[in-house]
Short mmCIF file of C-alpha atoms in Angstrom, two decimals:
data_model
loop_
_atom_site.label_atom_id
_atom_site.label_comp_id
_atom_site.label_asym_id
_atom_site.label_seq_id
_atom_site.Cartn_x
_atom_site.Cartn_y
_atom_site.Cartn_z
CA MET A 1 167.86 85.15 85.20
CA ALA A 2 165.84 86.06 88.43
CA SER A 3 166.85 87.83 91.05
CA LYS A 4 167.86 86.21 94.74
CA HIS A 5 164.87 88.40 96.31
CA GLU A 6 162.36 87.16 93.10
CA ALA A 7 163.69 83.33 93.52
CA LEU A 8 162.83 84.32 97.57
CA ALA A 9 159.61 85.56 97.18
CA GLU A 10 158.77 82.73 94.14
CA ARG A 11 159.32 80.25 97.11
CA VAL A 12 157.06 81.81 100.00
CA LEU A 13 154.18 82.34 97.40
CA GLY A 14 155.03 78.43 96.75
CA GLU A 15 154.86 77.55 100.16
CA LEU A 16 151.30 79.66 100.65
CA GLY A 17 149.98 77.53 97.72
CA ASP A 18 148.46 77.88 94.01
CA ASP A 19 145.48 79.73 94.68
CA VAL A 20 148.05 82.44 96.16
CA ARG A 21 150.43 82.02 92.77
CA LYS A 22 147.83 82.46 90.46
CA THR A 23 146.81 85.85 92.29
CA TYR A 24 150.19 87.24 91.97
CA ASN A 25 150.64 86.05 88.48
CA SER A 26 147.65 88.05 88.09
CA LEU A 27 149.20 91.25 89.54
CA GLU A 28 150.46 94.69 87.47
CA PRO A 29 154.43 94.54 87.90
CA ARG A 30 154.24 97.26 90.18
CA GLU A 31 151.97 95.15 92.63
CA ARG A 32 154.18 92.19 91.67
CA LYS A 33 157.33 94.27 93.02
CA LEU A 34 155.43 95.18 95.91
CA VAL A 35 154.46 91.81 96.90
CA ARG A 36 157.91 90.91 96.26
CA ARG A 37 159.44 93.90 99.10
CA VAL A 38 156.38 93.14 101.53
CA LEU A 39 158.04 89.08 101.65
CA ARG A 40 161.19 90.27 102.11
CA GLU A 41 160.78 92.28 104.70
CA TRP A 42 158.21 89.64 106.21
CA LYS A 43 161.04 86.84 105.82
CA LYS A 44 163.74 89.38 107.77
CA ARG A 45 162.02 90.71 110.09
CA GLY A 46 158.98 89.18 110.76
CA GLU A 47 156.88 92.41 109.86
CA SER A 48 156.61 94.63 107.01
CA ALA A 49 156.21 98.23 107.39
CA THR A 50 155.52 98.52 103.15
CA PHE A 51 152.14 96.28 103.90
CA ASP A 52 151.20 98.25 106.81
CA SER A 53 151.75 101.76 104.68
CA LEU A 54 149.91 100.11 101.56
CA TRP A 55 146.56 101.21 102.53
CA LEU A 56 148.24 104.61 101.39
CA LEU A 57 148.18 104.26 97.92
CA ASP A 58 144.28 104.02 97.67
CA TYR A 59 142.95 105.40 100.81
CA GLU A 60 142.84 108.49 102.32
CA ARG A 61 142.01 107.17 105.81
CA LYS A 62 142.50 103.21 106.43
CA PRO A 63 139.56 101.32 106.30
CA PRO A 64 138.49 99.71 109.42
CA THR A 65 137.86 95.90 110.17
CA ILE A 66 134.49 94.34 110.90
CA GLU A 67 136.16 94.12 114.14
CA GLU A 68 137.29 97.90 114.27
CA PHE A 69 133.69 98.96 113.57
CA LEU A 70 131.82 96.98 115.81
CA THR A 71 133.96 98.24 118.63
CA ASP A 72 135.67 101.49 117.41
CA PRO A 73 133.23 104.27 119.03
CA ARG A 74 134.70 106.23 116.11
CA TYR A 75 132.82 104.39 113.49
CA LEU A 76 129.40 103.16 115.85
CA ASP A 77 127.56 104.97 118.88
CA GLN A 78 128.40 102.18 121.57
CA GLU A 79 124.70 101.95 122.79
CA VAL A 80 124.03 100.86 119.49
CA THR A 81 126.07 98.06 119.28
CA SER A 82 125.60 96.98 122.61
CA LYS A 83 121.61 96.22 121.09
CA ILE A 84 123.08 94.09 118.32
CA TYR A 85 121.86 90.59 118.69
CA PRO A 86 125.34 88.39 119.77
CA VAL A 87 124.25 85.49 116.68
CA TRP A 88 124.50 88.64 114.64
CA VAL A 89 127.57 89.97 115.69
CA ASN A 90 129.28 86.68 115.04
CA ASP A 91 127.97 86.23 111.55
CA LEU A 92 129.23 90.06 110.70
CA ARG A 93 132.91 88.86 111.63
CA TYR A 94 132.75 85.53 109.38
CA VAL A 95 130.59 87.21 106.90
CA PHE A 96 133.79 89.94 106.82
CA ALA A 97 136.85 88.13 107.71
CA PRO A 98 139.46 89.21 105.59
CA GLY A 99 139.94 87.20 102.59
CA ARG A 100 136.32 85.35 103.03
CA GLN A 101 134.50 86.37 99.79
CA VAL A 102 130.55 86.13 100.64
CA TRP A 103 128.54 87.68 97.81
CA ASP A 104 125.06 86.76 98.72
CA TRP A 105 124.31 86.78 102.28
CA CYS A 106 120.44 85.46 102.76
CA MET A 107 119.04 86.62 106.31
CA THR A 108 115.85 84.71 106.98
CA GLY A 109 114.01 82.87 109.95
CA SER A 110 111.78 84.23 112.39
CA ILE A 111 109.76 87.82 112.63
CA GLY A 112 111.60 89.90 115.11
CA CYS A 113 114.68 88.45 115.16
CA GLY A 114 116.99 91.36 114.30
CA LYS A 115 117.51 90.45 109.95
CA THR A 116 116.99 93.95 109.10
CA SER A 117 118.69 96.27 111.76
CA ASN A 118 122.15 93.60 110.98
CA ALA A 119 121.80 94.10 107.36
CA ALA A 120 121.52 97.90 107.48
CA LEU A 121 124.65 97.56 109.96
CA ALA A 122 126.33 95.50 107.24
CA LEU A 123 125.68 97.94 104.73
CA ALA A 124 127.18 100.60 106.49
CA PHE A 125 130.93 98.98 107.56
CA VAL A 126 130.52 98.34 103.60
CA LEU A 127 130.41 102.41 103.04
CA SER A 128 132.65 103.44 105.41
CA ARG A 129 135.32 101.23 103.74
CA LEU A 130 133.87 102.91 100.27
CA LEU A 131 134.38 106.10 101.40
CA CYS A 132 137.88 105.77 102.65
CA LEU A 133 139.26 105.63 99.29
CA ARG A 134 140.82 108.61 97.58
CA ASP A 135 138.76 108.48 94.40
CA PRO A 136 136.54 105.06 94.70
CA GLN A 137 135.50 106.01 90.84
CA ALA A 138 139.18 106.00 89.81
CA PHE A 139 139.70 102.96 92.37
CA TYR A 140 137.81 100.73 89.95
CA GLY A 141 137.72 102.18 87.27
CA LEU A 142 134.73 104.09 86.32
CA ILE A 143 134.26 107.61 84.94
CA PRO A 144 135.61 110.21 87.04
CA GLY A 145 132.56 111.20 88.94
CA PHE A 146 130.68 108.66 88.22
CA LEU A 147 127.50 107.42 90.76
CA ILE A 148 127.81 104.31 92.71
CA ALA A 149 124.94 103.60 94.40
CA PHE A 150 123.66 101.36 97.33
CA GLY A 151 120.18 100.16 96.91
CA LEU A 152 117.80 99.79 99.23
CA TYR A 153 114.42 97.24 97.96
CA ALA A 154 111.21 95.89 99.33
CA PRO A 155 107.94 94.90 98.08
CA PHE A 156 106.50 98.60 97.25
CA LYS A 157 108.78 101.19 97.28
CA HIS A 158 107.30 103.23 99.51
CA LYS A 159 107.70 100.63 102.59
CA VAL A 160 111.66 100.66 102.16
CA GLU A 161 111.54 104.21 104.11
CA THR A 162 109.80 102.36 107.13
CA THR A 163 112.78 99.13 106.87
CA SER A 164 116.31 99.28 105.64
CA PHE A 165 116.42 102.93 104.95
CA ALA A 166 114.94 104.36 108.40
CA ALA A 167 117.07 101.59 110.30
CA LEU A 168 120.58 102.74 108.09
CA SER A 169 119.53 106.53 108.55
CA ALA A 170 119.29 105.99 112.57
CA LEU A 171 122.60 104.20 112.96
CA MET A 172 124.17 106.43 111.06
CA LEU A 173 123.23 109.25 112.33
CA ARG A 174 124.53 108.27 115.53
CA SER A 175 127.87 107.30 113.98
CA GLN A 176 130.75 109.93 114.13
CA PHE A 177 132.14 108.51 110.99
CA PHE A 178 128.61 109.85 108.46
CA THR A 179 127.91 112.77 110.75
CA LYS A 180 131.27 114.46 110.82
CA VAL A 181 134.17 112.65 108.51
CA TYR A 182 131.70 112.09 105.88
CA PRO A 183 128.14 113.40 106.44
CA ARG A 184 125.64 113.12 104.04
CA ASP A 185 123.68 116.14 102.43
CA PRO A 186 120.89 117.28 104.66
CA ASP A 187 118.72 118.50 102.19
CA HIS A 188 117.56 114.99 100.82
CA THR A 189 115.69 113.12 102.76
CA THR A 190 114.40 110.36 100.48
CA SER A 191 117.99 109.07 99.56
CA ILE A 192 121.30 109.39 101.15
CA ARG A 193 123.96 111.48 99.24
CA LEU A 194 127.28 111.56 100.74
CA PRO A 195 130.33 112.45 99.61
CA LYS A 196 132.52 111.39 96.16
CA ASN A 197 128.89 110.83 94.49
CA ILE A 198 128.51 107.80 96.89
CA ARG A 199 124.57 107.51 97.29
CA VAL A 200 121.96 105.32 98.93
CA VAL A 201 118.71 104.76 96.84
CA THR A 202 115.35 103.17 96.80
CA GLY A 203 113.31 100.76 94.90
CA ALA A 204 111.04 97.45 94.44
CA THR A 205 111.85 96.36 91.05
CA GLU A 206 114.47 95.87 88.71
CA ILE A 207 113.13 99.25 87.00
CA HIS A 208 114.62 100.76 89.89
CA THR A 209 118.54 100.00 89.10
CA LEU A 210 118.71 100.68 85.51
CA GLY A 211 121.53 102.81 84.77
CA GLU A 212 123.18 102.57 88.21
CA SER A 213 126.71 101.08 89.48
CA LEU A 214 125.30 99.43 92.02
CA TYR A 215 127.93 98.62 94.91
CA SER A 216 125.78 96.78 97.45
CA VAL A 217 121.83 95.67 98.11
CA ILE A 218 119.06 94.49 100.85
CA ILE A 219 116.12 92.90 99.36
CA ASP A 220 113.90 93.24 102.35
CA GLU A 221 110.84 90.52 102.86
CA ALA A 222 111.77 89.15 99.38
CA ASP A 223 109.32 86.16 100.21
CA PHE A 224 106.21 88.67 100.01
CA MET A 225 107.42 90.27 96.86
CA ARG A 226 104.28 89.55 93.79
CA ALA A 227 105.36 86.18 92.77
CA GLY A 228 105.05 85.45 88.43
CA MET A 229 101.64 85.19 86.74
CA SER A 230 103.03 82.69 85.10
CA ALA A 231 105.20 79.65 84.74
CA SER A 232 107.19 81.94 82.80
CA GLU A 233 107.75 84.64 84.62
CA ARG A 234 109.62 84.05 88.07
CA GLY A 235 108.37 86.65 89.72
CA GLN A 236 109.32 90.12 91.39
CA ALA A 237 111.99 88.63 94.34
CA TYR A 238 114.10 86.29 91.34
CA GLU A 239 114.04 89.83 89.08
CA LEU A 240 115.55 92.26 91.64
CA HIS A 241 117.71 89.96 92.49
CA ARG A 242 118.82 88.74 89.34
CA SER A 243 119.37 92.58 88.30
CA THR A 244 121.42 93.88 90.61
CA ARG A 245 123.36 91.56 91.21
CA ARG A 246 124.26 91.71 87.42
CA ARG A 247 124.85 95.19 87.45
CA MET A 248 127.43 94.82 90.82
CA SER A 249 128.75 91.97 88.70
CA SER A 250 129.36 94.35 85.65
CA ARG A 251 130.85 97.21 87.89
CA PHE A 252 132.83 95.98 90.33
CA LEU A 253 133.92 91.87 89.79
CA LYS A 254 137.84 92.09 89.09
CA HIS A 255 140.27 89.10 88.90
CA GLY A 256 137.21 87.09 90.87
CA ARG A 257 136.39 89.22 93.76
CA LEU A 258 133.37 91.28 94.46
CA PRO A 259 134.01 93.94 96.83
CA GLY A 260 130.56 94.85 97.98
CA ILE A 261 127.79 91.69 99.36
CA SER A 262 123.73 91.64 98.12
CA MET A 263 121.68 90.80 101.24
CA LEU A 264 118.44 88.57 100.58
CA LEU A 265 115.74 89.15 103.48
CA SER A 266 112.67 87.71 104.29
CA SER A 267 110.90 85.97 107.11
CA LYS A 268 110.10 82.39 106.86
CA GLN A 269 106.97 81.69 104.34
CA THR A 270 106.97 78.63 102.20
CA VAL A 271 109.55 75.92 100.80
CA ASP A 272 108.91 76.85 97.46
CA SER A 273 109.17 80.66 98.40
CA TYR A 274 112.24 82.61 96.62
CA VAL A 275 114.81 82.87 99.31
CA GLU A 276 114.53 78.86 100.76
CA THR A 277 114.71 78.01 97.04
CA PHE A 278 118.19 80.09 96.32
CA ILE A 279 118.90 78.84 99.63
CA ARG A 280 118.72 75.45 98.16
CA VAL A 281 120.17 75.67 95.27
CA ASN A 282 123.19 77.61 96.10
CA ARG A 283 123.75 75.22 99.16
CA GLY A 284 127.75 74.44 99.47
CA ASP A 285 128.41 77.64 97.57
CA ARG A 286 131.40 79.24 99.19
CA HIS A 287 129.77 82.80 98.50
CA VAL A 288 126.53 82.43 99.48
CA TYR A 289 126.55 82.60 103.06
CA VAL A 290 122.99 82.10 105.26
CA SER A 291 121.88 83.24 108.60
CA ASP A 292 118.50 81.51 110.15
CA TYR A 293 117.16 82.01 113.78
CA ALA A 294 114.16 81.12 115.30
CA LEU A 295 113.07 84.56 118.04
CA TRP A 296 114.68 82.71 120.98
CA GLU A 297 117.96 81.30 119.25
CA ALA A 298 118.52 85.49 118.30
CA LYS A 299 117.63 86.47 121.79
CA PRO A 300 118.57 83.38 123.82
CA GLY A 301 118.52 84.75 127.35
CA ASP A 302 115.33 86.59 127.11
CA TYR A 303 113.03 83.53 127.55
CA SER A 304 112.12 80.67 129.94
CA SER A 305 114.28 77.68 129.78
CA LYS A 306 111.46 74.97 130.06
CA THR A 307 110.51 73.91 126.66
CA PHE A 308 108.17 72.23 124.89
CA ARG A 309 108.32 70.01 121.56
CA VAL A 310 106.71 70.66 118.66
CA MET A 311 106.69 68.55 115.07
CA VAL A 312 107.42 70.17 111.72
CA GLY A 313 105.00 68.70 109.27
CA ASP A 314 105.18 68.21 105.73
CA THR A 315 103.51 68.16 102.55
CA THR A 316 100.86 65.47 103.62
CA HIS A 317 101.08 65.75 107.59
CA GLY A 318 100.01 68.70 109.51
CA SER A 319 102.50 70.54 112.36
CA ARG A 320 101.32 69.25 115.82
CA LEU A 321 102.92 70.01 119.83
CA LEU A 322 103.81 66.93 121.39
CA SER A 323 103.03 65.41 124.92
CA GLU A 324 105.81 65.13 127.29
CA ALA A 325 105.69 61.29 126.88
CA GLU A 326 104.94 61.05 123.09
CA SER A 327 107.54 59.60 121.21
CA VAL A 328 109.44 61.21 118.58
CA PRO A 329 107.85 60.71 115.04
CA ALA A 330 110.32 59.42 112.25
CA ASP A 331 111.58 61.04 109.88
CA PHE A 332 110.22 64.49 111.21
CA LYS A 333 111.79 67.72 112.36
CA VAL A 334 110.83 68.19 116.26
CA ILE A 335 112.14 71.59 118.01
CA GLU A 336 112.48 72.99 121.39
CA VAL A 337 110.35 75.83 122.08
CA PRO A 338 110.67 77.97 125.14
CA GLU A 339 107.25 77.39 127.18
CA ASP A 340 106.56 81.48 126.51
CA PHE A 341 105.28 80.83 123.12
CA ARG A 342 102.93 77.59 123.86
CA GLN A 343 99.59 79.60 123.33
CA ASP A 344 101.07 81.08 120.33
CA PHE A 345 101.71 77.20 119.11
CA GLU A 346 98.24 76.61 120.29
CA ARG A 347 96.23 78.99 118.86
CA SER A 348 97.61 78.12 115.52
CA VAL A 349 101.06 76.19 115.25
CA GLU A 350 101.73 76.50 111.72
CA ASP A 351 101.62 80.42 112.23
CA ALA A 352 103.97 80.24 115.13
CA LEU A 353 106.35 77.73 112.86
CA ARG A 354 106.52 80.22 110.74
CA ASP A 355 106.57 83.52 112.20
CA LEU A 356 108.36 82.72 116.00
CA ALA A 357 110.44 79.53 114.90
CA GLY A 358 111.71 80.59 111.94
CA GLU A 359 110.31 77.50 109.85
CA GLU A 360 109.23 77.05 106.46
CA ILE A 361 105.87 76.18 105.56
CA ALA A 362 105.80 72.90 103.47
CA GLY A 363 102.29 73.67 101.73
CA ARG A 364 102.36 76.52 98.70
CA HIS A 365 98.72 78.05 99.63
CA LYS A 366 99.91 80.66 102.14
CA PHE A 367 96.02 81.56 102.65
CA ILE A 368 94.79 78.70 104.25
CA THR A 369 97.83 76.46 106.06
CA ASP A 370 96.00 74.80 108.01
CA ARG A 371 96.12 71.22 105.35
CA ALA A 372 94.39 68.96 108.14
CA GLY A 373 91.41 71.03 108.96
CA MET A 374 90.95 71.85 104.64
CA ALA A 375 90.82 67.37 104.11
CA ALA A 376 88.75 67.14 107.53
CA CYS A 377 86.02 69.64 105.15
CA VAL A 378 85.93 67.36 101.90
CA ASP A 379 82.59 65.28 101.52
CA GLU A 380 84.23 62.40 99.86
CA SER A 381 80.39 60.73 99.19
CA ARG A 382 79.55 64.22 97.13
CA LYS A 383 80.29 63.19 92.97
CA HIS A 384 82.02 65.81 91.13
CA PRO A 385 79.62 67.72 88.75
CA PHE A 386 82.01 67.15 85.74
CA THR A 387 82.76 64.87 83.64
CA SER A 388 86.88 65.76 84.81
CA THR A 389 88.26 68.04 87.83
CA SER A 390 90.55 69.39 85.06
CA ILE A 391 89.84 70.77 81.53
CA VAL A 392 91.32 72.17 78.44
CA LEU A 393 89.15 74.96 76.62
CA ASP A 394 90.96 76.00 73.31
CA TYR A 395 89.51 78.99 71.75
CA GLN A 396 89.97 77.69 68.43
CA THR A 397 87.78 74.72 68.90
CA SER A 398 84.26 74.63 69.47
CA VAL A 399 83.71 73.16 72.90
CA THR A 400 82.65 75.05 75.68
CA VAL A 401 82.87 74.29 79.61
CA GLU A 402 79.05 72.96 79.43
CA ASP A 403 79.79 70.24 77.39
CA PHE A 404 81.71 68.71 80.80
CA LEU A 405 79.35 69.61 82.82
CA GLU A 406 76.99 66.68 84.02
CA HIS A 407 74.14 67.94 84.48
CA SER A 408 71.86 66.00 86.61
CA ARG A 409 74.44 66.04 89.76
CA LEU A 410 74.20 70.31 89.59
CA PHE A 411 70.67 70.95 88.41
CA ASP A 412 66.85 69.34 88.41
CA THR A 413 63.62 70.16 87.84
CA HIS A 414 60.99 72.64 89.15
CA LEU A 415 57.74 73.72 87.77
CA SER A 416 59.07 72.99 84.28
CA LYS A 417 62.54 74.76 84.44
CA ARG A 418 65.71 73.80 86.01
CA ARG A 419 67.17 74.99 89.27
CA ILE A 420 69.85 74.00 91.07
CA ARG A 421 69.97 71.21 93.60
CA LEU A 422 70.74 72.41 96.98
CA ARG A 423 69.79 75.85 98.56
CA PRO A 424 68.14 77.09 95.24
CA ASP A 425 67.38 80.13 96.74
CA ALA A 426 70.49 81.40 98.62
CA PRO A 427 72.88 83.88 96.28
CA ARG A 428 76.31 82.51 94.40
CA PHE A 429 79.22 83.73 94.95
CA ILE A 430 81.64 83.01 91.49
CA HIS A 431 85.35 83.53 91.72
CA CYS A 432 87.91 82.99 88.54
CA ASP A 433 91.58 83.12 88.70
CA LEU A 434 91.97 83.37 84.50
CA ALA A 435 95.48 82.50 82.22
CA ILE A 436 96.05 81.87 79.14
CA THR A 437 98.99 79.92 78.28
CA GLY A 438 101.62 79.33 81.03
CA ASP A 439 99.47 78.84 83.68
CA CYS A 440 95.96 76.90 84.48
CA ALA A 441 92.98 78.82 85.31
CA GLY A 442 90.42 78.13 88.40
CA PHE A 443 86.80 78.28 88.47
CA ALA A 444 85.30 78.08 91.65
CA MET A 445 81.25 78.77 93.15
CA GLY A 446 80.09 78.47 96.38
CA HIS A 447 77.62 79.94 98.77
CA ALA A 448 76.87 80.79 102.96
CA ALA A 449 74.61 77.49 103.58
CA PRO A 450 73.25 77.94 107.09
CA PRO A 451 75.56 78.72 110.41
CA VAL A 452 76.93 76.61 113.26
CA GLU A 453 77.46 76.46 116.65
CA VAL A 454 80.87 76.58 117.26
CA VAL A 455 83.88 76.84 120.39
CA ARG A 456 86.60 79.57 119.96
CA THR A 457 89.23 80.14 122.52
CA ASN A 458 89.76 83.92 124.13
CA PRO A 459 93.45 85.43 123.99
CA ASP A 460 93.31 84.72 127.92
CA GLY A 461 92.66 80.78 127.36
CA SER A 462 88.73 80.91 128.36
CA ALA A 463 86.51 79.51 125.85
CA TYR A 464 82.77 80.98 124.33
CA ARG A 465 80.31 79.46 121.81
CA MET A 466 79.23 81.59 118.58
CA LEU A 467 77.61 81.17 115.08
CA SER A 468 80.04 80.46 112.42
CA PRO A 469 79.10 80.87 108.69
CA VAL A 470 79.46 77.56 106.85
CA ILE A 471 80.43 77.73 103.40
CA TYR A 472 79.59 75.01 101.00
CA ILE A 473 81.43 75.12 97.43
CA ASP A 474 78.56 74.31 94.83
CA LEU A 475 81.73 73.36 91.82
CA MET A 476 85.06 73.59 91.44
CA LEU A 477 87.21 73.13 87.81
CA ARG A 478 90.72 73.97 86.69
CA ILE A 479 91.32 74.77 83.09
CA ALA A 480 94.50 74.06 81.63
CA PRO A 481 95.65 75.47 78.91
CA PRO A 482 96.21 73.92 75.51
CA VAL A 483 99.39 72.63 73.60
CA GLY A 484 100.84 74.97 71.55
CA SER A 485 97.26 77.59 71.78
CA GLN A 486 95.10 79.53 74.32
CA ILE A 487 92.68 78.84 77.16
CA ASP A 488 89.45 80.38 75.75
CA ILE A 489 88.63 83.44 78.38
CA GLY A 490 84.84 84.02 76.79
CA LYS A 491 84.13 80.71 76.99
CA ILE A 492 84.31 80.99 80.72
CA ARG A 493 81.90 84.45 80.55
CA GLN A 494 79.51 81.79 78.77
CA PHE A 495 79.54 79.11 81.27
CA ILE A 496 78.90 82.44 84.20
CA ALA A 497 75.85 83.28 81.84
CA MET A 498 74.20 79.27 81.25
CA LEU A 499 74.66 79.09 85.13
CA ALA A 500 72.47 82.57 85.43
CA ALA A 501 69.94 81.54 82.18
CA TYR A 502 68.97 78.02 84.56
CA GLY A 503 67.96 80.40 87.68
CA THR A 504 71.44 79.62 89.32
CA PRO A 505 71.06 83.27 91.78
CA ILE A 506 74.22 84.88 90.75
CA LYS A 507 75.33 87.27 93.23
CA CYS A 508 78.88 88.34 92.11
CA VAL A 509 82.04 87.31 90.32
CA THR A 510 85.04 87.95 91.09
CA PHE A 511 88.47 87.83 89.26
CA ASP A 512 91.98 87.87 90.61
CA GLY A 513 94.01 90.92 89.24
CA TRP A 514 95.82 89.49 86.50
CA GLY A 515 94.07 90.11 83.21
CA SER A 516 90.10 90.78 84.25
CA VAL A 517 89.77 93.93 83.26
CA ASP A 518 87.98 93.35 80.02
CA SER A 519 85.90 89.89 81.88
CA ILE A 520 85.08 92.48 84.81
CA GLN A 521 83.49 95.13 82.15
CA ILE A 522 81.70 92.56 79.98
CA LEU A 523 80.10 91.24 82.33
CA ARG A 524 78.79 94.68 84.25
CA LYS A 525 77.25 95.21 80.86
CA THR A 526 75.31 92.22 80.90
CA GLY A 527 73.94 93.02 84.60
CA PHE A 528 76.42 90.96 86.73
CA GLU A 529 77.85 92.51 89.83
CA SER A 530 81.94 91.80 89.50
CA GLU A 531 84.84 93.18 91.05
CA VAL A 532 88.44 92.17 91.61
CA VAL A 533 89.28 89.85 94.79
CA SER A 534 93.09 88.94 95.06
CA VAL A 535 94.76 87.22 98.19
CA ASP A 536 98.62 87.40 97.11
#
């Protein structure tokens, strides 16, 4: 038969809800006894001395709340906290509120809005609570003295030193808690080594996470990480995020609670970039929190109250500035921008939207974002020199690229010899973006046409005239992988040799980096200038 105190505890737990009851039932007997004692004291006096001293069971110092960490000078230099933008202070209070479980914090938006500094501060807070434990390894059931790691990652390992690592180091150097109570080992400068075998390490790929008990991580500029080489490869950010989160969960997830946090940072790129995709897929997940700010939202007091309007484009409509009298287009997002940034938006509305407003760009192409400008370059009267804009090139058949070529559209005859029709003496440049099975290969050839006079704008707004080259694309081709087979790379090189044999003055053949070494070597041996050119 249950005691009077047990019955009281059961009734109070029932009033608190099913989730609390489930948590209570998952506790060990001694833990349940403590809960019943705390509830009995609360019911009797409205407070519990037992609860107030529970931290002594596992901690040598009482761990700070986020409010204490932000406001108590023992943890942070108040000159540092005074420079934290209010939006980030509010987000820190939300993410680390008692009882809230945010496992993935996505920080995105404009450049310069304080993402890296805020992530470093959040990581320092999580570090401070872990250091307060008497024995962190024993608390989490790890081997005594086992390394507990905090990971800082960026597209390239050496870049971490000037971003999140530098921000965290600077913050810790101005903190009494991290210089006097739990100081770092001064003999190590490429990592932060703290007491109780807790270490902050750096890296760029999932290889740098192997064998580590990761407690929390920062993945900075995730959308600038290397993309996958094919449809089956997810890219550097995907693999790194998946690997680090898996290691955090495997070591520290218990009873549905994860004590650390994974922070995914990046200024805006495209709508299909990794961070934007992750946010879209996990929208509504209570374990995922998103901070997304324009520069003027992060620093509201720094800019003019006078604004102008900008329409954010989509995959078929370019973004543009709206006049004061212009009505808002239906189904398009329109943002208000401080007048301070008008010149930036007039120079390049797409770049300014991405970098300053923190708006993702609709197009996948990161090198050329002006879709309207690209469309204006298309000459609809020209006929494509191939029978199709996309072909299949199987290494198991005898079909070649030339079999798809409409020769008369590209070549004519001069002195009984074939030659390229347009500007036959202009040096040609060829670029190949190779693939084998999971993606399409791309092939293009172009040359410089006579320059034209154009009007450009100086930074001060004044105009000037200059001669600008015109790039003419002779041909372009999409080469799709055959089902169940592979693209024949040798036939692409064969087509280049055919163009040269027909008198095309090929100056240089370039390749994207992936899988190009063999082709570059072969072409060089046969007399072609060849090298790697990538815009990734």
